PDB file of C-alpha atoms in Angstrom:
ATOM      1  CA  MET B  24     -20.592 -16.651-116.306  1.00 42.00           C
ATOM      2  CA  ASP B  25     -19.216 -13.170-116.181  1.00 50.00           C
ATOM      3  CA  LEU B  26     -19.977 -10.828-113.290  1.00 43.00           C
ATOM      4  CA  ALA B  27     -22.401  -8.659-115.280  1.00 47.00           C
ATOM      5  CA  ASN B  28     -24.563 -11.632-116.256  1.00 52.00           C
ATOM      6  CA  MET B  29     -24.418 -13.037-112.721  1.00 45.00           C
ATOM      7  CA  ASN B  30     -25.735  -9.759-111.315  1.00 49.00           C
ATOM      8  CA  GLN B  31     -28.629  -9.822-113.763  1.00 50.00           C
ATOM      9  CA  THR B  32     -29.693 -13.395-113.031  1.00 49.00           C
ATOM     10  CA  ALA B  33     -29.133 -13.693-109.287  1.00 49.00           C
ATOM     11  CA  SER B  34     -32.216 -13.303-107.102  1.00 49.00           C
ATOM     12  CA  PRO B  35     -31.881 -10.592-104.487  1.00 54.00           C
ATOM     13  CA  VAL B  36     -31.869 -11.857-100.919  1.00 51.00           C
ATOM     14  CA  GLN B  37     -34.591 -10.353 -98.728  1.00 56.00           C
ATOM     15  CA  PRO B  38     -33.736 -11.323 -95.143  1.00 66.00           C
ATOM     16  CA  HIS B  39     -36.546 -11.192 -92.601  1.00 72.00           C
ATOM     17  CA  CYS B  40     -36.168  -8.331 -90.130  1.00 82.00           C
ATOM     18  CA  ALA B  41     -38.512  -8.438 -87.155  1.00 80.00           C
ATOM     19  CA  VAL B  42     -37.682  -4.881 -86.064  1.00 77.00           C
ATOM     20  CA  LEU B  43     -38.561  -3.428 -89.455  1.00 80.00           C
ATOM     21  CA  SER B  44     -41.681  -5.529 -89.939  1.00 77.00           C
ATOM     22  CA  GLN B  45     -43.260  -4.965 -86.522  1.00 85.00           C
ATOM     23  CA  PRO B  46     -45.483  -1.882 -86.055  1.00 86.00           C
ATOM     24  CA  ASP B  47     -44.222   0.531 -83.433  1.00 87.00           C
ATOM     25  CA  PRO B  48     -46.981   2.965 -82.422  1.00 93.00           C
ATOM     26  CA  LEU B  49     -46.731   5.235 -79.401  1.00 95.00           C
ATOM     27  CA  GLN B  50     -49.597   4.792 -76.957  1.00 96.00           C
ATOM     28  CA  VAL B  51     -50.155   7.939 -74.925  1.00 96.00           C
ATOM     29  CA  GLY B  52     -53.095   9.885 -73.555  1.00 94.00           C
ATOM     30  CA  GLY B  53     -55.589   7.311 -74.847  1.00 94.00           C
ATOM     31  CA  VAL B  54     -54.469   7.488 -78.501  1.00 95.00           C
ATOM     32  CA  SER B  55     -52.087   5.613 -80.781  1.00 96.00           C
ATOM     33  CA  LEU B  56     -49.528   7.735 -82.640  1.00 96.00           C
ATOM     34  CA  HIS B  57     -47.305   6.808 -85.557  1.00 95.00           C
ATOM     35  CA  SER B  58     -45.155   9.948 -85.402  1.00 96.00           C
ATOM     36  CA  ARG B  59     -42.851  10.346 -82.417  1.00 97.00           C
ATOM     37  CA  LEU B  60     -42.115  13.990 -83.145  1.00 97.00           C
ATOM     38  CA  PHE B  61     -44.280  16.614 -81.420  1.00 97.00           C
ATOM     39  CA  LEU B  62     -44.137  20.112 -82.893  1.00 96.00           C
ATOM     40  CA  GLY B  63     -44.656  23.495 -81.253  1.00 93.00           C
ATOM     41  CA  THR B  64     -46.551  26.213 -83.120  1.00 92.00           C
ATOM     42  CA  ALA B  65     -44.889  29.450 -81.929  1.00 90.00           C
ATOM     43  CA  ARG B  66     -42.229  31.703 -83.490  1.00 90.00           C
ATOM     44  CA  TYR B  67     -42.766  30.740 -87.141  1.00 92.00           C
ATOM     45  CA  PRO B  68     -42.231  33.584 -89.627  1.00 92.00           C
ATOM     46  CA  ALA B  69     -45.684  33.040 -91.154  1.00 91.00           C
ATOM     47  CA  PRO B  70     -48.673  30.710 -90.692  1.00 90.00           C
ATOM     48  CA  SER B  71     -48.003  29.216 -94.118  1.00 91.00           C
ATOM     49  CA  VAL B  72     -44.502  28.226 -92.999  1.00 94.00           C
ATOM     50  CA  LEU B  73     -45.945  26.485 -89.951  1.00 94.00           C
ATOM     51  CA  ALA B  74     -48.408  24.629 -92.160  1.00 93.00           C
ATOM     52  CA  GLY B  75     -45.584  23.580 -94.468  1.00 95.00           C
ATOM     53  CA  ALA B  76     -43.486  22.333 -91.555  1.00 96.00           C
ATOM     54  CA  VAL B  77     -46.380  20.300 -90.173  1.00 95.00           C
ATOM     55  CA  GLN B  78     -46.950  18.714 -93.554  1.00 94.00           C
ATOM     56  CA  ALA B  79     -43.275  18.025 -94.223  1.00 96.00           C
ATOM     57  CA  ALA B  80     -42.754  16.432 -90.821  1.00 95.00           C
ATOM     58  CA  GLN B  81     -46.043  14.490 -90.885  1.00 95.00           C
ATOM     59  CA  VAL B  82     -46.453  15.154 -87.173  1.00 96.00           C
ATOM     60  CA  GLU B  83     -49.642  14.157 -85.368  1.00 96.00           C
ATOM     61  CA  VAL B  84     -49.329  16.305 -82.217  1.00 96.00           C
ATOM     62  CA  LEU B  85     -49.106  20.098 -82.068  1.00 96.00           C
ATOM     63  CA  THR B  86     -48.615  22.113 -78.910  1.00 94.00           C
ATOM     64  CA  VAL B  87     -50.672  25.286 -78.601  1.00 92.00           C
ATOM     65  CA  SER B  88     -50.780  28.079 -76.059  1.00 87.00           C
ATOM     66  CA  LEU B  89     -53.940  29.495 -74.538  1.00 80.00           C
ATOM     67  CA  ARG B  90     -52.126  32.823 -74.237  1.00 69.00           C
ATOM     68  CA  ARG B  91     -51.504  32.810 -78.005  1.00 58.00           C
ATOM     69  CA  LEU B  92     -55.217  32.367 -78.591  1.00 59.00           C
ATOM     70  CA  ALA B  93     -56.000  35.376 -76.374  1.00 56.00           C
ATOM     71  CA  PRO B  94     -59.644  34.393 -75.768  1.00 51.00           C
ATOM     72  CA  GLU B  95     -60.445  37.590 -73.910  1.00 49.00           C
ATOM     73  CA  SER B  96     -59.744  39.703 -77.014  1.00 51.00           C
ATOM     74  CA  GLN B  97     -60.557  37.181 -79.764  1.00 53.00           C
ATOM     75  CA  SER B  98     -57.376  38.358 -81.527  1.00 54.00           C
ATOM     76  CA  GLY B  99     -56.162  34.821 -82.039  1.00 63.00           C
ATOM     77  CA  GLN B 100     -59.228  33.423 -83.789  1.00 71.00           C
ATOM     78  CA  ALA B 101     -57.665  33.421 -87.273  1.00 76.00           C
ATOM     79  CA  TRP B 102     -54.610  31.591 -85.948  1.00 76.00           C
ATOM     80  CA  TRP B 103     -56.808  29.124 -84.079  1.00 77.00           C
ATOM     81  CA  GLN B 104     -58.807  28.406 -87.206  1.00 80.00           C
ATOM     82  CA  ARG B 105     -55.611  27.595 -89.117  1.00 84.00           C
ATOM     83  CA  ILE B 106     -54.521  25.204 -86.382  1.00 85.00           C
ATOM     84  CA  ARG B 107     -57.878  23.424 -86.396  1.00 84.00           C
ATOM     85  CA  GLU B 108     -57.732  22.990 -90.144  1.00 84.00           C
ATOM     86  CA  MET B 109     -54.493  21.015 -89.813  1.00 89.00           C
ATOM     87  CA  GLY B 110     -56.440  18.175 -88.181  1.00 88.00           C
ATOM     88  CA  ARG B 111     -53.795  17.185 -85.624  1.00 93.00           C
ATOM     89  CA  HIS B 112     -54.030  16.198 -81.970  1.00 94.00           C
ATOM     90  CA  LEU B 113     -53.707  19.361 -79.917  1.00 94.00           C
ATOM     91  CA  LEU B 114     -51.645  19.572 -76.761  1.00 96.00           C
ATOM     92  CA  PRO B 115     -52.475  22.889 -75.043  1.00 95.00           C
ATOM     93  CA  ASN B 116     -49.850  24.138 -72.607  1.00 94.00           C
ATOM     94  CA  THR B 117     -49.803  26.244 -69.473  1.00 94.00           C
ATOM     95  CA  ALA B 118     -46.769  28.247 -70.603  1.00 91.00           C
ATOM     96  CA  GLY B 119     -46.060  31.311 -68.495  1.00 89.00           C
ATOM     97  CA  CYS B 120     -47.729  30.004 -65.326  1.00 93.00           C
ATOM     98  CA  ARG B 121     -45.758  30.491 -62.133  1.00 94.00           C
ATOM     99  CA  SER B 122     -47.893  28.687 -59.585  1.00 95.00           C
ATOM    100  CA  ALA B 123     -49.822  25.445 -59.374  1.00 96.00           C
ATOM    101  CA  GLU B 124     -53.074  27.365 -58.942  1.00 96.00           C
ATOM    102  CA  GLU B 125     -52.502  29.445 -62.067  1.00 95.00           C
ATOM    103  CA  ALA B 126     -51.598  26.362 -64.110  1.00 96.00           C
ATOM    104  CA  ILE B 127     -54.716  24.531 -62.973  1.00 97.00           C
ATOM    105  CA  THR B 128     -56.915  27.468 -63.972  1.00 95.00           C
ATOM    106  CA  VAL B 129     -55.299  27.753 -67.397  1.00 95.00           C
ATOM    107  CA  ALA B 130     -55.638  23.986 -67.938  1.00 96.00           C
ATOM    108  CA  GLN B 131     -59.341  24.125 -67.144  1.00 95.00           C
ATOM    109  CA  MET B 132     -59.817  26.994 -69.591  1.00 93.00           C
ATOM    110  CA  ALA B 133     -57.822  25.169 -72.257  1.00 92.00           C
ATOM    111  CA  ARG B 134     -60.015  22.085 -71.930  1.00 93.00           C
ATOM    112  CA  GLU B 135     -63.093  24.181 -72.639  1.00 91.00           C
ATOM    113  CA  ILE B 136     -61.585  26.153 -75.527  1.00 88.00           C
ATOM    114  CA  PHE B 137     -59.600  23.445 -77.306  1.00 88.00           C
ATOM    115  CA  GLY B 138     -61.966  20.574 -76.540  1.00 89.00           C
ATOM    116  CA  THR B 139     -59.317  18.157 -75.273  1.00 93.00           C
ATOM    117  CA  HIS B 140     -58.397  16.619 -71.938  1.00 95.00           C
ATOM    118  CA  TRP B 141     -54.709  16.712 -72.883  1.00 97.00           C
ATOM    119  CA  ILE B 142     -52.598  19.353 -71.170  1.00 97.00           C
ATOM    120  CA  LYS B 143     -48.888  20.118 -71.254  1.00 97.00           C
ATOM    121  CA  LEU B 144     -48.238  21.229 -67.706  1.00 97.00           C
ATOM    122  CA  GLU B 145     -45.638  23.944 -67.212  1.00 95.00           C
ATOM    123  CA  VAL B 146     -45.060  25.679 -63.874  1.00 96.00           C
ATOM    124  CA  ILE B 147     -42.025  27.941 -64.110  1.00 93.00           C
ATOM    125  CA  GLY B 148     -39.911  28.426 -61.002  1.00 92.00           C
ATOM    126  CA  ASP B 149     -37.163  30.728 -62.262  1.00 89.00           C
ATOM    127  CA  ASP B 150     -37.494  33.592 -64.717  1.00 87.00           C
ATOM    128  CA  TYR B 151     -33.850  33.488 -65.807  1.00 88.00           C
ATOM    129  CA  THR B 152     -33.445  29.781 -66.655  1.00 87.00           C
ATOM    130  CA  LEU B 153     -37.178  29.085 -67.067  1.00 88.00           C
ATOM    131  CA  GLN B 154     -36.525  26.010 -64.959  1.00 92.00           C
ATOM    132  CA  PRO B 155     -39.726  24.236 -63.897  1.00 94.00           C
ATOM    133  CA  ASP B 156     -40.850  24.434 -60.277  1.00 95.00           C
ATOM    134  CA  PRO B 157     -40.853  20.795 -59.126  1.00 95.00           C
ATOM    135  CA  TRP B 158     -43.151  21.314 -56.151  1.00 96.00           C
ATOM    136  CA  GLY B 159     -45.687  23.360 -58.097  1.00 96.00           C
ATOM    137  CA  THR B 160     -45.567  20.937 -61.042  1.00 97.00           C
ATOM    138  CA  VAL B 161     -46.235  17.874 -58.893  1.00 97.00           C
ATOM    139  CA  ALA B 162     -49.016  19.631 -56.962  1.00 97.00           C
ATOM    140  CA  ALA B 163     -50.741  20.821 -60.146  1.00 97.00           C
ATOM    141  CA  ALA B 164     -50.330  17.414 -61.795  1.00 98.00           C
ATOM    142  CA  GLN B 165     -51.979  15.699 -58.852  1.00 97.00           C
ATOM    143  CA  THR B 166     -55.038  17.951 -59.086  1.00 98.00           C
ATOM    144  CA  LEU B 167     -55.316  17.783 -62.871  1.00 98.00           C
ATOM    145  CA  VAL B 168     -55.025  13.987 -63.001  1.00 98.00           C
ATOM    146  CA  ARG B 169     -57.784  13.796 -60.392  1.00 97.00           C
ATOM    147  CA  GLU B 170     -59.912  16.032 -62.647  1.00 97.00           C
ATOM    148  CA  GLY B 171     -59.508  13.680 -65.610  1.00 96.00           C
ATOM    149  CA  PHE B 172     -56.700  15.375 -67.543  1.00 97.00           C
ATOM    150  CA  ALA B 173     -54.032  13.477 -69.445  1.00 97.00           C
ATOM    151  CA  VAL B 174     -51.089  15.435 -68.075  1.00 98.00           C
ATOM    152  CA  PHE B 175     -47.869  15.821 -70.064  1.00 98.00           C
ATOM    153  CA  ALA B 176     -45.618  17.211 -67.347  1.00 97.00           C
ATOM    154  CA  TYR B 177     -42.644  19.412 -68.251  1.00 97.00           C
ATOM    155  CA  THR B 178     -39.779  18.948 -65.809  1.00 96.00           C
ATOM    156  CA  THR B 179     -35.997  18.842 -65.562  1.00 95.00           C
ATOM    157  CA  ASP B 180     -33.914  15.666 -65.716  1.00 95.00           C
ATOM    158  CA  ASP B 181     -34.240  15.247 -61.923  1.00 96.00           C
ATOM    159  CA  LEU B 182     -35.058  11.631 -61.093  1.00 97.00           C
ATOM    160  CA  VAL B 183     -36.936  12.251 -57.848  1.00 97.00           C
ATOM    161  CA  THR B 184     -39.311  14.746 -59.470  1.00 97.00           C
ATOM    162  CA  ALA B 185     -39.954  12.308 -62.299  1.00 97.00           C
ATOM    163  CA  LEU B 186     -40.724   9.516 -59.835  1.00 98.00           C
ATOM    164  CA  LYS B 187     -43.242  11.714 -58.032  1.00 97.00           C
ATOM    165  CA  LEU B 188     -44.904  12.629 -61.328  1.00 98.00           C
ATOM    166  CA  ARG B 189     -45.133   8.941 -62.156  1.00 98.00           C
ATOM    167  CA  ASP B 190     -46.741   8.255 -58.802  1.00 97.00           C
ATOM    168  CA  VAL B 191     -49.501  10.833 -59.364  1.00 97.00           C
ATOM    169  CA  GLY B 192     -50.334   9.209 -62.700  1.00 97.00           C
ATOM    170  CA  VAL B 193     -49.311  11.624 -65.454  1.00 98.00           C
ATOM    171  CA  ALA B 194     -49.680  10.477 -69.059  1.00 97.00           C
ATOM    172  CA  ALA B 195     -46.129  11.517 -69.986  1.00 98.00           C
ATOM    173  CA  ILE B 196     -43.080  12.880 -68.218  1.00 98.00           C
ATOM    174  CA  MET B 197     -41.268  15.511 -70.302  1.00 98.00           C
ATOM    175  CA  PRO B 198     -37.725  16.191 -69.068  1.00 97.00           C
ATOM    176  CA  TRP B 199     -35.693  18.915 -70.671  1.00 95.00           C
ATOM    177  CA  ALA B 200     -32.465  18.313 -72.566  1.00 95.00           C
ATOM    178  CA  ALA B 201     -31.333  21.855 -71.723  1.00 92.00           C
ATOM    179  CA  PRO B 202     -33.060  25.110 -70.740  1.00 91.00           C
ATOM    180  CA  ILE B 203     -35.884  26.019 -73.085  1.00 89.00           C
ATOM    181  CA  GLY B 204     -34.959  27.895 -76.235  1.00 88.00           C
ATOM    182  CA  THR B 205     -31.192  27.381 -75.883  1.00 90.00           C
ATOM    183  CA  GLY B 206     -30.779  24.731 -78.580  1.00 89.00           C
ATOM    184  CA  ALA B 207     -27.816  23.428 -76.569  1.00 91.00           C
ATOM    185  CA  GLY B 208     -28.792  19.781 -76.874  1.00 90.00           C
ATOM    186  CA  PRO B 209     -28.633  17.170 -74.096  1.00 93.00           C
ATOM    187  CA  ARG B 210     -26.411  18.597 -71.366  1.00 93.00           C
ATOM    188  CA  ASN B 211     -26.696  15.586 -69.085  1.00 93.00           C
ATOM    189  CA  LEU B 212     -27.054  12.371 -71.056  1.00 95.00           C
ATOM    190  CA  PRO B 213     -26.294  10.187 -67.994  1.00 95.00           C
ATOM    191  CA  ALA B 214     -29.244  11.749 -66.141  1.00 96.00           C
ATOM    192  CA  LEU B 215     -31.551  11.189 -69.124  1.00 97.00           C
ATOM    193  CA  ARG B 216     -30.309   7.615 -69.383  1.00 96.00           C
ATOM    194  CA  THR B 217     -31.044   7.077 -65.688  1.00 97.00           C
ATOM    195  CA  LEU B 218     -34.595   8.372 -66.129  1.00 97.00           C
ATOM    196  CA  ARG B 219     -35.193   5.902 -68.938  1.00 97.00           C
ATOM    197  CA  GLU B 220     -33.744   3.017 -66.944  1.00 97.00           C
ATOM    198  CA  ARG B 221     -35.717   3.811 -63.780  1.00 97.00           C
ATOM    199  CA  LEU B 222     -38.992   4.525 -65.587  1.00 97.00           C
ATOM    200  CA  PRO B 223     -39.125   1.734 -68.184  1.00 96.00           C
ATOM    201  CA  ASP B 224     -42.913   1.609 -68.372  1.00 95.00           C
ATOM    202  CA  ASN B 225     -43.644   5.329 -68.510  1.00 97.00           C
ATOM    203  CA  VAL B 226     -43.897   7.555 -71.568  1.00 97.00           C
ATOM    204  CA  LEU B 227     -40.896   9.882 -71.625  1.00 98.00           C
ATOM    205  CA  VAL B 228     -40.777  12.781 -74.084  1.00 98.00           C
ATOM    206  CA  VAL B 229     -37.747  15.061 -74.254  1.00 97.00           C
ATOM    207  CA  ASP B 230     -38.935  18.654 -74.223  1.00 93.00           C
ATOM    208  CA  ALA B 231     -36.825  21.834 -74.475  1.00 91.00           C
ATOM    209  CA  GLY B 232     -33.220  22.464 -75.399  1.00 92.00           C
ATOM    210  CA  ILE B 233     -33.126  20.383 -78.575  1.00 95.00           C
ATOM    211  CA  GLY B 234     -31.322  22.369 -81.267  1.00 95.00           C
ATOM    212  CA  THR B 235     -30.507  20.017 -84.131  1.00 96.00           C
ATOM    213  CA  PRO B 236     -31.734  16.688 -85.519  1.00 97.00           C
ATOM    214  CA  HIS B 237     -28.560  15.131 -84.109  1.00 96.00           C
ATOM    215  CA  HIS B 238     -29.759  15.960 -80.594  1.00 97.00           C
ATOM    216  CA  ALA B 239     -33.123  14.333 -81.248  1.00 97.00           C
ATOM    217  CA  ALA B 240     -31.480  11.144 -82.516  1.00 97.00           C
ATOM    218  CA  GLN B 241     -29.292  11.029 -79.406  1.00 96.00           C
ATOM    219  CA  VAL B 242     -32.168  10.938 -76.958  1.00 97.00           C
ATOM    220  CA  MET B 243     -34.243   8.594 -79.098  1.00 97.00           C
ATOM    221  CA  GLU B 244     -31.321   6.155 -79.122  1.00 96.00           C
ATOM    222  CA  LEU B 245     -31.542   6.139 -75.309  1.00 96.00           C
ATOM    223  CA  GLY B 246     -35.077   4.780 -75.613  1.00 96.00           C
ATOM    224  CA  TYR B 247     -37.111   7.949 -75.202  1.00 97.00           C
ATOM    225  CA  ASP B 248     -40.591   7.683 -76.638  1.00 97.00           C
ATOM    226  CA  ALA B 249     -40.794  11.009 -78.449  1.00 97.00           C
ATOM    227  CA  VAL B 250     -39.263  14.456 -78.828  1.00 98.00           C
ATOM    228  CA  LEU B 251     -40.949  17.861 -78.760  1.00 97.00           C
ATOM    229  CA  VAL B 252     -39.307  20.675 -80.713  1.00 96.00           C
ATOM    230  CA  ASN B 253     -40.370  24.216 -81.520  1.00 95.00           C
ATOM    231  CA  THR B 254     -37.657  26.866 -81.708  1.00 94.00           C
ATOM    232  CA  ALA B 255     -35.208  24.540 -83.465  1.00 96.00           C
ATOM    233  CA  VAL B 256     -37.630  24.292 -86.380  1.00 96.00           C
ATOM    234  CA  ALA B 257     -39.343  27.685 -86.252  1.00 95.00           C
ATOM    235  CA  GLU B 258     -36.083  29.666 -86.201  1.00 95.00           C
ATOM    236  CA  ALA B 259     -34.224  27.556 -88.760  1.00 95.00           C
ATOM    237  CA  GLY B 260     -33.246  29.136 -92.057  1.00 96.00           C
ATOM    238  CA  ASP B 261     -35.708  26.784 -93.762  1.00 97.00           C
ATOM    239  CA  PRO B 262     -38.254  25.602 -91.180  1.00 97.00           C
ATOM    240  CA  VAL B 263     -39.997  23.243 -93.600  1.00 97.00           C
ATOM    241  CA  ALA B 264     -36.796  21.394 -94.484  1.00 97.00           C
ATOM    242  CA  MET B 265     -35.704  21.347 -90.851  1.00 97.00           C
ATOM    243  CA  ALA B 266     -39.032  19.862 -89.764  1.00 97.00           C
ATOM    244  CA  ARG B 267     -38.494  17.025 -92.224  1.00 97.00           C
ATOM    245  CA  ALA B 268     -34.932  16.554 -90.971  1.00 97.00           C
ATOM    246  CA  PHE B 269     -36.205  16.197 -87.406  1.00 97.00           C
ATOM    247  CA  THR B 270     -38.731  13.566 -88.425  1.00 97.00           C
ATOM    248  CA  LEU B 271     -36.012  11.517 -90.105  1.00 97.00           C
ATOM    249  CA  SER B 272     -33.683  11.842 -87.103  1.00 97.00           C
ATOM    250  CA  VAL B 273     -36.401  10.783 -84.664  1.00 97.00           C
ATOM    251  CA  GLN B 274     -37.186   7.765 -86.832  1.00 96.00           C
ATOM    252  CA  ALA B 275     -33.500   6.872 -87.116  1.00 96.00           C
ATOM    253  CA  GLY B 276     -32.928   7.187 -83.375  1.00 96.00           C
ATOM    254  CA  ARG B 277     -35.959   5.073 -82.559  1.00 96.00           C
ATOM    255  CA  LEU B 278     -34.963   2.383 -85.044  1.00 96.00           C
ATOM    256  CA  ALA B 279     -31.403   2.351 -83.717  1.00 95.00           C
ATOM    257  CA  HIS B 280     -32.708   1.874 -80.166  1.00 95.00           C
ATOM    258  CA  ARG B 281     -34.910  -1.028 -81.217  1.00 94.00           C
ATOM    259  CA  ALA B 282     -32.048  -2.592 -83.199  1.00 93.00           C
ATOM    260  CA  LEU B 283     -29.933  -2.764 -79.985  1.00 91.00           C
ATOM    261  CA  PRO B 284     -26.715  -0.773 -80.502  1.00 87.00           C
ATOM    262  CA  MET B 285     -23.379  -2.477 -79.937  1.00 84.00           C
ATOM    263  CA  ARG B 286     -21.787  -2.074 -76.512  1.00 85.00           C
ATOM    264  CA  THR B 287     -18.909   0.340 -76.221  1.00 82.00           C
ATOM    265  CA  ARG B 288     -15.410  -0.979 -75.466  1.00 80.00           C
ATOM    266  CA  GLU B 289     -12.360   0.518 -73.806  1.00 82.00           C
ATOM    267  CA  VAL B 290      -9.911  -0.987 -76.310  1.00 84.00           C
ATOM    268  CA  ALA B 291      -9.806  -1.449 -80.061  1.00 83.00           C
ATOM    269  CA  GLN B 292     -11.140  -4.606 -81.658  1.00 77.00           C
ATOM    270  CA  ALA B 293     -10.674  -5.461 -85.309  1.00 74.00           C
ATOM    271  CA  SER B 294     -13.914  -5.420 -87.291  1.00 72.00           C
ATOM    272  CA  THR B 295     -12.476  -7.722 -89.978  1.00 65.00           C
ATOM    273  CA  PRO B 296     -11.839 -11.369 -88.991  1.00 65.00           C
ATOM    274  CA  MET B 297      -8.458 -12.940 -89.730  1.00 62.00           C
ATOM    275  CA  VAL B 298      -9.929 -15.808 -91.791  1.00 64.00           C
ATOM    276  CA  GLY B 299      -9.186 -15.221 -95.446  1.00 62.00           C
ATOM    277  CA  VAL B 300      -6.697 -12.415 -94.826  1.00 61.00           C
ATOM    278  CA  PRO B 301      -3.554 -12.784 -96.957  1.00 61.00           C
ATOM    279  CA  PHE B 302      -0.764 -14.431 -94.950  1.00 57.00           C
ATOM    280  CA  TRP B 303       1.548 -11.436 -95.369  1.00 60.00           C
ATOM    281  CA  HIS B 304      -0.945  -9.295 -93.356  1.00 59.00           C
ATOM    282  CA  GLN B 305      -1.671 -11.765 -90.572  1.00 58.00           C
ATOM    283  CA  GLY B 306       1.543 -11.150 -88.701  1.00 58.00           C
ATOM    284  CA  SER B 307       1.310  -7.360 -88.794  1.00 54.00           C
TER     285      SER B 307
END
């Protein structure tokens, strides 16, 4: 039988793959999510571009800002209506707050306006780096958890702060990869790896500093549960295409983590075994 006929008659082999066949939802804040990409809603050139990015990425969680809604002036009602029509889970944030008290007040207002007990807690401690205030974040988280909020707490990659947030019972810990809006990517992968190793049972979502899909895949390969991006998509040349690229990279990183990557080695090791190698190559 010639090779062409053999290819036509042979039955394709379909090996069983447990990793591919098992469902892998993310359980967080009382819901089950299929998408592990969270998308911010600011900085897009037009509402239609945001809508296109959401559709292309097939995200299920959108972050929204109470300050963008501007409830005191009603100027954000048209924008709010567009967001509602997308039918996604909303994660309001306390962006711009600089004290625990201010963040708690904004969270309470957001629960009334957006109709959700989810809150992305941000308490900024430095105006230049926009680095979170660890003391204010932990204090606000403690109060909000006690009030029934599912708190998604934005923090740095500091282990001790993350442990304290775990102890107060937040729904998700959200360490940055780099300062917000920089797009620099993970500046301290060892620290992020340590967080994942020390908090194996907690939901960890990388938030801030992600600039390219490559960065998202990196942190997902470490075992992070999800990635939140905004500027990297909104300020791309083609936000819709970039949103899709991020979804694919998050999926690839998650699948790679579940498939158990090979261990790294200090020395070279041939990938091709010697069996069957022509004798004139075996001695080289």
